[in-house]
């Protein structure tokens, strides 16, 4: 481990990075090579054999995809400068859109990212999503165009798609010597050398002079690189204008500064499967991605007075750590992964969960190696590790020094878009199922469990069919619960389209004192901009505008509770109501007959009446769909998407006689599409989809959904 003489972690020699990309771009293969070259594994495991180190869950091995983000700690020494060695905390993230929350929470705690692109496909839909997520958290990035050995690979096409579709300022610091079957090596533009490999494992790196036939192209590429780096760095621009000499060291420092400031992204190439380019990628992680000392201090608030606070990456400041992931381990129990932003977290000490205001005792601390773990005594500022034994702490919550508390910003997750009913096959499975669902929901913030009050069915909601399929499979394997699953059901929403004023009186006379409450509420739809500012679990605004005490203060909250209950249960078809501003403007009470319950019922009645009068509509989740298939089938694919109420957004060539078709299609019409696309294209087409937003449902379709809901 990289420690200073006093035993503290040398933060300048730490890199917290994530490997992020679209599914099948080669993230896990790249990670496996990183583990091999850093000496963490002695045999390379392949994804297609189900033997990758970070894909350790049975569901990952069988499907050949990454489902859960795996954390690993490794050590790397620079190939050209052996005196430079760093500790890399690496997270291999999923590429499938159903597991996008894993990427979201990983990026929240990482200082840098390696974005992997397919050399043939270039930028793909999930590449855009992870790029946006990295922009949201201001994560500096390196681009790595992988699979340069594949037939149809094109460095220039990949570079153009990164610039065009991501709006990135990608600066190539390498270019390939040959492409596809002819891929022989990598030209290093910083050192003006050709890099080839003397063995199949990629361990014998050979740096040789650039061949004569490649020299003109290399000189032109270096000039373009130098120009872009100078443009991206103010210090170098000034040096250039003053006609001072710019050294290779200046160029590296300038590109590093521009990368950390998110003004540029170094672009590298290789073939992880063929063991080419990964060591140079690790060198670039040292050269261009930030240490914890080079990122801005983390923002938080004091839970006692809501005043903003900052914490710097140093052991000398009070403890502030963010839990970014919960994992259930069948052998040791619940693991909480966390990033320490300031201070030191020691095993055996007491800390405060400031998000909940509860004390927690730190039991064992472990450093993770995919599914293996090593016990450690303490975790320093800037480091990532996991804790065992936390009882009340979950994803997005802060652990801090009890005497100097701070709450760090929580992690925002998308709302689930699909739900299915689930029931145990036997009575013996009943109790076990409840426990299994609770543990899985603790791990995954996008997995929601609820009970349908009308049918008493247990409903599970998630980000897609694969997401729920994997969770049900985990219930069977990890928790030994056999369950039956219903057909997928789309998670619609209800909304209003016009303002309305409703005056509701609830009056009931029974023996003795009765019940009385009157509320006057003005309802209006929220704008799209207002909706973006709201939290997913409260997509509405309730405003108290009572004047003159027409409703006493203690009965305003019950009124709002009644409205919230009615919104959650739905009005026209049983789906949650969103996008409503409700202003409580007037009302009346009775000295004897009014009560909390009366005002709660009045609030509920008022909301239901208001929605019915305000021309209610249903909203449906719409998916951004991208289909890649040979050109021969594009007509059939466009026709099929249109028949599913899809709106075609565009088409572009993908090389080798294939095209990419982009469309927006309602989720309700996408069930079973995987089978259709296989049949239509004789198994040669593939598609990806991700949630785009909610759109109004056409009137004829809305009628059918309302009938079904009732």
XYZ file of C-alpha atoms in Angstrom, residues 73 206 237 604 672:
5
model
C -7.825 -2.311 -4.846
C 8.601 -3.288 -27.059
C -1.423 29.035 -24.635
C -58.429 13.059 0.320
C -41.377 -9.275 -26.279
